[in-house]
PDB file of C-alpha atoms in Angstrom:
ATOM      1  CA  MET A   1       0.000   0.000   0.000  1.00 46.00           C
ATOM      2  CA  THR A   2       1.359   3.405  -0.975  1.00 63.00           C
ATOM      3  CA  THR A   3       1.966   5.817   1.877  1.00 79.00           C
ATOM      4  CA  PRO A   4      -0.392   8.789   1.466  1.00 87.00           C
ATOM      5  CA  PHE A   5       1.070  12.236   0.782  1.00 93.00           C
ATOM      6  CA  LEU A   6      -0.279  14.507   3.507  1.00 96.00           C
ATOM      7  CA  THR A   7       0.080  18.233   4.056  1.00 97.00           C
ATOM      8  CA  ILE A   8      -1.817  20.989   5.838  1.00 97.00           C
ATOM      9  CA  ALA A   9      -5.052  22.263   4.339  1.00 96.00           C
ATOM     10  CA  ASN A  10      -4.522  25.882   5.367  1.00 96.00           C
ATOM     11  CA  ALA A  11      -1.980  28.155   6.975  1.00 97.00           C
ATOM     12  CA  SER A  12      -2.661  28.599  10.672  1.00 97.00           C
ATOM     13  CA  GLN A  13      -1.460  30.319  13.805  1.00 97.00           C
ATOM     14  CA  THR A  14      -1.979  29.070  17.351  1.00 98.00           C
ATOM     15  CA  GLU A  15      -0.966  30.576  20.676  1.00 98.00           C
ATOM     16  CA  LEU A  16      -0.531  28.879  24.049  1.00 98.00           C
ATOM     17  CA  VAL A  17       0.364  30.677  27.276  1.00 98.00           C
ATOM     18  CA  ILE A  18       2.386  28.502  29.627  1.00 97.00           C
ATOM     19  CA  LYS A  19       3.615  29.942  32.922  1.00 96.00           C
ATOM     20  CA  LYS A  20       3.351  33.457  31.503  1.00 96.00           C
ATOM     21  CA  SER A  21       5.415  32.620  28.383  1.00 98.00           C
ATOM     22  CA  ARG A  22       3.617  33.029  25.048  1.00 98.00           C
ATOM     23  CA  PHE A  23       4.251  30.324  22.465  1.00 98.00           C
ATOM     24  CA  ILE A  24       2.914  31.221  19.008  1.00 98.00           C
ATOM     25  CA  CYS A  25       3.120  28.620  16.246  1.00 98.00           C
ATOM     26  CA  SER A  26       2.855  29.886  12.659  1.00 98.00           C
ATOM     27  CA  LEU A  27       2.313  27.121  10.114  1.00 98.00           C
ATOM     28  CA  GLN A  28       2.634  27.412   6.335  1.00 98.00           C
ATOM     29  CA  ARG A  29       2.670  25.171   3.273  1.00 97.00           C
ATOM     30  CA  ILE A  30       5.824  25.302   1.162  1.00 98.00           C
ATOM     31  CA  SER A  31       7.172  23.758  -2.028  1.00 96.00           C
ATOM     32  CA  SER A  32      10.887  24.428  -1.555  1.00 97.00           C
ATOM     33  CA  GLU A  33      13.520  25.193   1.046  1.00 97.00           C
ATOM     34  CA  GLU A  34      13.578  28.760  -0.260  1.00 98.00           C
ATOM     35  CA  ASP A  35       9.873  29.074   0.575  1.00 98.00           C
ATOM     36  CA  ALA A  36      10.610  27.853   4.101  1.00 98.00           C
ATOM     37  CA  GLN A  37      13.461  30.298   4.623  1.00 98.00           C
ATOM     38  CA  ASN A  38      11.382  33.212   3.326  1.00 98.00           C
ATOM     39  CA  PHE A  39       8.521  32.367   5.688  1.00 98.00           C
ATOM     40  CA  ILE A  40      10.890  32.068   8.651  1.00 98.00           C
ATOM     41  CA  LYS A  41      12.295  35.527   7.848  1.00 98.00           C
ATOM     42  CA  GLU A  42       8.768  36.963   7.649  1.00 98.00           C
ATOM     43  CA  VAL A  43       7.852  35.592  11.065  1.00 98.00           C
ATOM     44  CA  GLN A  44      11.141  36.775  12.562  1.00 98.00           C
ATOM     45  CA  ALA A  45      10.609  40.261  11.132  1.00 98.00           C
ATOM     46  CA  ALA A  46       7.092  40.400  12.570  1.00 98.00           C
ATOM     47  CA  ASN A  47       8.352  39.282  15.985  1.00 98.00           C
ATOM     48  CA  ARG A  48      11.602  41.187  16.415  1.00 96.00           C
ATOM     49  CA  LYS A  49      11.037  41.615  20.146  1.00 97.00           C
ATOM     50  CA  ALA A  50      10.469  37.909  20.757  1.00 98.00           C
ATOM     51  CA  ASN A  51      13.044  35.967  22.756  1.00 97.00           C
ATOM     52  CA  HIS A  52      13.095  33.089  20.279  1.00 98.00           C
ATOM     53  CA  ASN A  53      11.802  32.183  16.825  1.00 98.00           C
ATOM     54  CA  CYS A  54      12.419  28.440  16.633  1.00 98.00           C
ATOM     55  CA  PHE A  55      11.499  26.445  13.545  1.00 98.00           C
ATOM     56  CA  ALA A  56      11.392  23.191  11.658  1.00 98.00           C
ATOM     57  CA  TYR A  57      10.444  22.250   8.123  1.00 98.00           C
ATOM     58  CA  LEU A  58      10.070  19.268   5.806  1.00 98.00           C
ATOM     59  CA  VAL A  59      10.384  19.496   2.021  1.00 98.00           C
ATOM     60  CA  GLY A  60       9.805  16.787  -0.596  1.00 95.00           C
ATOM     61  CA  ASP A  61       7.686  13.700  -1.126  1.00 91.00           C
ATOM     62  CA  GLN A  62      10.173  11.713   0.956  1.00 92.00           C
ATOM     63  CA  ASP A  63      11.139  14.633   3.237  1.00 95.00           C
ATOM     64  CA  GLN A  64      14.435  14.934   1.382  1.00 96.00           C
ATOM     65  CA  VAL A  65      15.097  18.230   3.170  1.00 97.00           C
ATOM     66  CA  GLN A  66      14.634  18.438   6.941  1.00 97.00           C
ATOM     67  CA  ARG A  67      15.823  21.334   9.056  1.00 98.00           C
ATOM     68  CA  GLU A  68      15.246  22.526  12.614  1.00 98.00           C
ATOM     69  CA  SER A  69      16.586  25.260  14.884  1.00 98.00           C
ATOM     70  CA  ASP A  70      16.436  25.938  18.637  1.00 98.00           C
ATOM     71  CA  ASN A  71      17.237  29.623  17.999  1.00 98.00           C
ATOM     72  CA  GLY A  72      18.873  30.109  21.371  1.00 97.00           C
ATOM     73  CA  GLU A  73      16.777  27.722  23.453  1.00 98.00           C
ATOM     74  CA  PRO A  74      18.674  24.862  25.166  1.00 97.00           C
ATOM     75  CA  SER A  75      19.803  22.282  22.598  1.00 97.00           C
ATOM     76  CA  GLY A  76      17.072  19.832  21.618  1.00 97.00           C
ATOM     77  CA  THR A  77      14.247  21.573  23.470  1.00 98.00           C
ATOM     78  CA  ALA A  78      12.601  23.457  20.595  1.00 98.00           C
ATOM     79  CA  GLY A  79      13.550  22.615  17.001  1.00 98.00           C
ATOM     80  CA  VAL A  80      13.456  18.856  17.445  1.00 98.00           C
ATOM     81  CA  PRO A  81      10.051  18.803  19.228  1.00 98.00           C
ATOM     82  CA  ILE A  82       8.608  21.004  16.480  1.00 98.00           C
ATOM     83  CA  LEU A  83      10.030  18.717  13.775  1.00 98.00           C
ATOM     84  CA  GLU A  84       8.828  15.573  15.547  1.00 98.00           C
ATOM     85  CA  SER A  85       5.323  17.005  15.834  1.00 98.00           C
ATOM     86  CA  LEU A  86       5.226  17.527  12.070  1.00 98.00           C
ATOM     87  CA  GLN A  87       6.607  14.029  11.517  1.00 97.00           C
ATOM     88  CA  MET A  88       4.059  12.473  13.894  1.00 97.00           C
ATOM     89  CA  ALA A  89       1.314  14.037  11.772  1.00 96.00           C
ATOM     90  CA  LYS A  90       3.061  12.537   8.689  1.00 96.00           C
ATOM     91  CA  LEU A  91       3.139  15.915   6.966  1.00 97.00           C
ATOM     92  CA  HIS A  92       5.186  16.965   3.954  1.00 97.00           C
ATOM     93  CA  ASN A  93       6.022  20.380   2.477  1.00 98.00           C
ATOM     94  CA  VAL A  94       5.327  22.358   5.637  1.00 98.00           C
ATOM     95  CA  VAL A  95       7.198  24.830   7.839  1.00 98.00           C
ATOM     96  CA  ALA A  96       6.436  25.672  11.465  1.00 98.00           C
ATOM     97  CA  VAL A  97       7.876  28.649  13.320  1.00 98.00           C
ATOM     98  CA  VAL A  98       7.248  28.869  17.055  1.00 98.00           C
ATOM     99  CA  THR A  99       7.763  32.317  18.515  1.00 98.00           C
ATOM    100  CA  ARG A 100       8.364  32.573  22.255  1.00 98.00           C
ATOM    101  CA  TYR A 101       7.907  35.643  24.390  1.00 98.00           C
ATOM    102  CA  PHE A 102       9.496  34.767  27.735  1.00 97.00           C
ATOM    103  CA  GLY A 103       7.250  35.366  30.748  1.00 95.00           C
ATOM    104  CA  GLY A 104       9.893  35.301  33.451  1.00 95.00           C
ATOM    105  CA  ILE A 105       9.385  31.742  34.699  1.00 96.00           C
ATOM    106  CA  LYS A 106      11.788  29.050  33.530  1.00 95.00           C
ATOM    107  CA  LEU A 107      10.122  25.866  32.279  1.00 97.00           C
ATOM    108  CA  GLY A 108      13.077  23.482  32.338  1.00 97.00           C
ATOM    109  CA  ALA A 109      14.018  21.201  29.454  1.00 98.00           C
ATOM    110  CA  GLY A 110      10.978  18.956  29.804  1.00 98.00           C
ATOM    111  CA  GLY A 111       8.605  21.888  30.005  1.00 98.00           C
ATOM    112  CA  LEU A 112      10.093  23.492  26.914  1.00 98.00           C
ATOM    113  CA  ILE A 113       9.869  20.259  24.920  1.00 98.00           C
ATOM    114  CA  ARG A 114       6.189  19.847  25.853  1.00 98.00           C
ATOM    115  CA  ALA A 115       5.408  23.478  25.098  1.00 98.00           C
ATOM    116  CA  TYR A 116       6.985  23.517  21.634  1.00 98.00           C
ATOM    117  CA  SER A 117       5.497  20.130  20.790  1.00 98.00           C
ATOM    118  CA  ASN A 118       1.982  20.935  22.023  1.00 98.00           C
ATOM    119  CA  VAL A 119       1.667  24.308  20.301  1.00 98.00           C
ATOM    120  CA  THR A 120       2.832  22.801  16.996  1.00 98.00           C
ATOM    121  CA  THR A 121       0.397  19.900  17.273  1.00 98.00           C
ATOM    122  CA  GLU A 122      -2.433  22.312  18.065  1.00 98.00           C
ATOM    123  CA  ALA A 123      -1.526  24.440  15.036  1.00 98.00           C
ATOM    124  CA  VAL A 124      -1.682  21.336  12.812  1.00 97.00           C
ATOM    125  CA  HIS A 125      -5.131  20.478  14.171  1.00 96.00           C
ATOM    126  CA  ARG A 126      -6.311  24.002  13.471  1.00 96.00           C
ATOM    127  CA  ALA A 127      -4.865  23.979   9.935  1.00 97.00           C
ATOM    128  CA  GLY A 128      -6.455  20.641   8.993  1.00 96.00           C
ATOM    129  CA  VAL A 129      -4.834  17.924   6.907  1.00 97.00           C
ATOM    130  CA  VAL A 130      -5.395  16.984   3.275  1.00 96.00           C
ATOM    131  CA  GLN A 131      -4.223  14.023   1.216  1.00 93.00           C
ATOM    132  CA  ARG A 132      -2.818  14.574  -2.254  1.00 91.00           C
ATOM    133  CA  ILE A 133      -3.974  11.936  -4.701  1.00 87.00           C
ATOM    134  CA  LYS A 134      -3.498  11.585  -8.441  1.00 85.00           C
ATOM    135  CA  GLN A 135      -6.823  11.611 -10.225  1.00 89.00           C
ATOM    136  CA  LEU A 136      -7.984  11.067 -13.756  1.00 91.00           C
ATOM    137  CA  GLN A 137     -10.751  13.173 -15.237  1.00 93.00           C
ATOM    138  CA  ILE A 138     -13.240  11.248 -17.331  1.00 96.00           C
ATOM    139  CA  ALA A 139     -16.028  12.630 -19.523  1.00 97.00           C
ATOM    140  CA  ILE A 140     -19.230  10.603 -19.310  1.00 97.00           C
ATOM    141  CA  THR A 141     -21.787  11.251 -22.041  1.00 97.00           C
ATOM    142  CA  VAL A 142     -25.298  10.067 -21.195  1.00 95.00           C
ATOM    143  CA  SER A 143     -28.846  10.628 -22.417  1.00 95.00           C
ATOM    144  CA  TYR A 144     -31.089  13.040 -20.528  1.00 96.00           C
ATOM    145  CA  ARG A 145     -33.249  10.067 -19.585  1.00 95.00           C
ATOM    146  CA  GLN A 146     -30.396   8.467 -17.661  1.00 95.00           C
ATOM    147  CA  HIS A 147     -28.814  11.648 -16.366  1.00 96.00           C
ATOM    148  CA  ASP A 148     -30.472  11.647 -12.929  1.00 96.00           C
ATOM    149  CA  ALA A 149     -29.595   7.994 -12.424  1.00 96.00           C
ATOM    150  CA  LEU A 150     -25.960   8.748 -13.276  1.00 96.00           C
ATOM    151  CA  LEU A 151     -25.780  11.630 -10.787  1.00 96.00           C
ATOM    152  CA  TYR A 152     -27.323   9.433  -8.103  1.00 96.00           C
ATOM    153  CA  TYR A 153     -24.743   6.711  -8.805  1.00 96.00           C
ATOM    154  CA  LEU A 154     -21.854   9.189  -8.671  1.00 96.00           C
ATOM    155  CA  LYS A 155     -23.058  10.658  -5.373  1.00 94.00           C
ATOM    156  CA  GLU A 156     -23.615   7.191  -3.916  1.00 95.00           C
ATOM    157  CA  HIS A 157     -20.037   6.206  -4.810  1.00 93.00           C
ATOM    158  CA  GLN A 158     -18.547   9.553  -3.712  1.00 89.00           C
ATOM    159  CA  LEU A 159     -17.233  10.445  -7.183  1.00 91.00           C
ATOM    160  CA  ALA A 160     -16.680  14.189  -7.584  1.00 84.00           C
ATOM    161  CA  VAL A 161     -18.320  15.998 -10.520  1.00 91.00           C
ATOM    162  CA  SER A 162     -16.251  18.877 -11.871  1.00 88.00           C
ATOM    163  CA  ASN A 163     -18.733  20.266 -14.408  1.00 93.00           C
ATOM    164  CA  GLU A 164     -21.392  19.336 -16.952  1.00 96.00           C
ATOM    165  CA  ASP A 165     -22.051  20.256 -20.586  1.00 95.00           C
ATOM    166  CA  TYR A 166     -25.561  20.150 -22.023  1.00 96.00           C
ATOM    167  CA  GLY A 167     -26.172  19.453 -25.696  1.00 95.00           C
ATOM    168  CA  VAL A 168     -27.960  16.667 -27.535  1.00 95.00           C
ATOM    169  CA  ASN A 169     -26.871  14.570 -24.548  1.00 96.00           C
ATOM    170  CA  VAL A 170     -25.277  15.483 -21.204  1.00 96.00           C
ATOM    171  CA  THR A 171     -21.526  15.199 -20.684  1.00 97.00           C
ATOM    172  CA  THR A 172     -20.563  14.906 -17.037  1.00 97.00           C
ATOM    173  CA  ASN A 173     -16.913  15.380 -16.114  1.00 95.00           C
ATOM    174  CA  VAL A 174     -15.853  13.316 -13.113  1.00 94.00           C
ATOM    175  CA  PHE A 175     -12.676  12.856 -11.079  1.00 91.00           C
ATOM    176  CA  ILE A 176     -11.675   9.284 -10.253  1.00 92.00           C
ATOM    177  CA  ASN A 177      -8.588   7.783  -8.643  1.00 87.00           C
ATOM    178  CA  GLU A 178      -6.065   6.998 -11.358  1.00 86.00           C
ATOM    179  CA  ALA A 179      -4.905   3.786  -9.692  1.00 83.00           C
ATOM    180  CA  THR A 180      -8.411   2.271  -9.851  1.00 89.00           C
ATOM    181  CA  ALA A 181      -9.651   4.064 -12.981  1.00 92.00           C
ATOM    182  CA  ASP A 182     -10.229   0.968 -15.136  1.00 94.00           C
ATOM    183  CA  ASP A 183     -12.227  -0.779 -12.404  1.00 95.00           C
ATOM    184  CA  THR A 184     -14.326   2.330 -11.800  1.00 95.00           C
ATOM    185  CA  ILE A 185     -15.097   2.696 -15.511  1.00 95.00           C
ATOM    186  CA  ALA A 186     -15.991  -0.998 -15.799  1.00 96.00           C
ATOM    187  CA  GLN A 187     -18.382  -0.705 -12.861  1.00 96.00           C
ATOM    188  CA  LEU A 188     -20.020   2.339 -14.425  1.00 96.00           C
ATOM    189  CA  GLN A 189     -20.489   0.572 -17.751  1.00 96.00           C
ATOM    190  CA  ASN A 190     -21.911  -2.510 -16.074  1.00 96.00           C
ATOM    191  CA  ARG A 191     -24.371  -0.449 -14.043  1.00 95.00           C
ATOM    192  CA  PHE A 192     -25.633   1.347 -17.167  1.00 95.00           C
ATOM    193  CA  ASN A 193     -25.531  -1.659 -19.505  1.00 94.00           C
ATOM    194  CA  HIS A 194     -22.695  -0.179 -21.572  1.00 94.00           C
ATOM    195  CA  GLN A 195     -24.884   2.718 -22.685  1.00 93.00           C
ATOM    196  CA  LEU A 196     -22.383   5.329 -21.503  1.00 95.00           C
ATOM    197  CA  GLU A 197     -19.752   6.952 -23.664  1.00 96.00           C
ATOM    198  CA  ILE A 198     -16.697   7.406 -21.449  1.00 96.00           C
ATOM    199  CA  GLN A 199     -13.565   9.241 -22.509  1.00 96.00           C
ATOM    200  CA  LYS A 200     -10.381   9.516 -20.440  1.00 94.00           C
ATOM    201  CA  MET A 201      -9.134  13.073 -20.088  1.00 93.00           C
ATOM    202  CA  GLY A 202      -6.017  14.412 -18.338  1.00 89.00           C
ATOM    203  CA  SER A 203      -4.546  13.417 -14.977  1.00 90.00           C
ATOM    204  CA  HIS A 204      -3.756  15.828 -12.174  1.00 86.00           C
ATOM    205  CA  PHE A 205      -3.178  15.953  -8.451  1.00 85.00           C
ATOM    206  CA  HIS A 206      -6.208  16.624  -6.321  1.00 80.00           C
ATOM    207  CA  GLU A 207      -6.494  17.210  -2.567  1.00 86.00           C
ATOM    208  CA  ILE A 208      -9.123  15.685  -0.353  1.00 84.00           C
ATOM    209  CA  PRO A 209      -9.701  16.048   3.400  1.00 88.00           C
ATOM    210  CA  TYR A 210      -7.781  13.393   5.305  1.00 89.00           C
ATOM    211  CA  ASN A 211      -9.348  11.351   8.066  1.00 77.00           C
ATOM    212  CA  PRO A 212      -7.000   8.650   9.417  1.00 68.00           C
ATOM    213  CA  ALA A 213      -9.957   6.775  10.898  1.00 58.00           C
ATOM    214  CA  GLU A 214     -11.394   6.037   7.450  1.00 49.00           C
TER     215      GLU A 214
END
């Protein structure tokens, strides 16, 4: 089974206050290490008075690039927990910057690790996670008489309709998983007694909400 490619659905920012210290996690999608570095600089510039701007990021389908920084915190108490939180969520192409405004009470190594880890995890939850899948668009041409039945079938099987064209017949454009495309088309033809005209169109990557319980 292929490991799913997961990333965050949206950029997010989450703040936790722990013993008067403010921990603010800023999360962003990226496509390159340059993107990550630019985002880190933006957060640093916006938080010049902060005590620390620690970060971690993962780039590539196989996380070919991984970086983390404690930015002045004790070694291993900030960058690594941030990175591990992203890894635990199995995310790719994402950068997290955790800004800390010190509140005057020391947390100790364990407290820092928990703080940086928890605020990153909370930011991921707030951002949401999507799975990138490769899909094939197919054009299904059907008579008006069978159009409603086709739409019902597509909804029942959770197949996404991109658009429809109305002419002598109706052409419904649908996204299906590329890996199971032939089986899906065969099932459609069987259901409609081979009365559908189905044409394969282009492939592209599509993102769907990710629920690990499914």
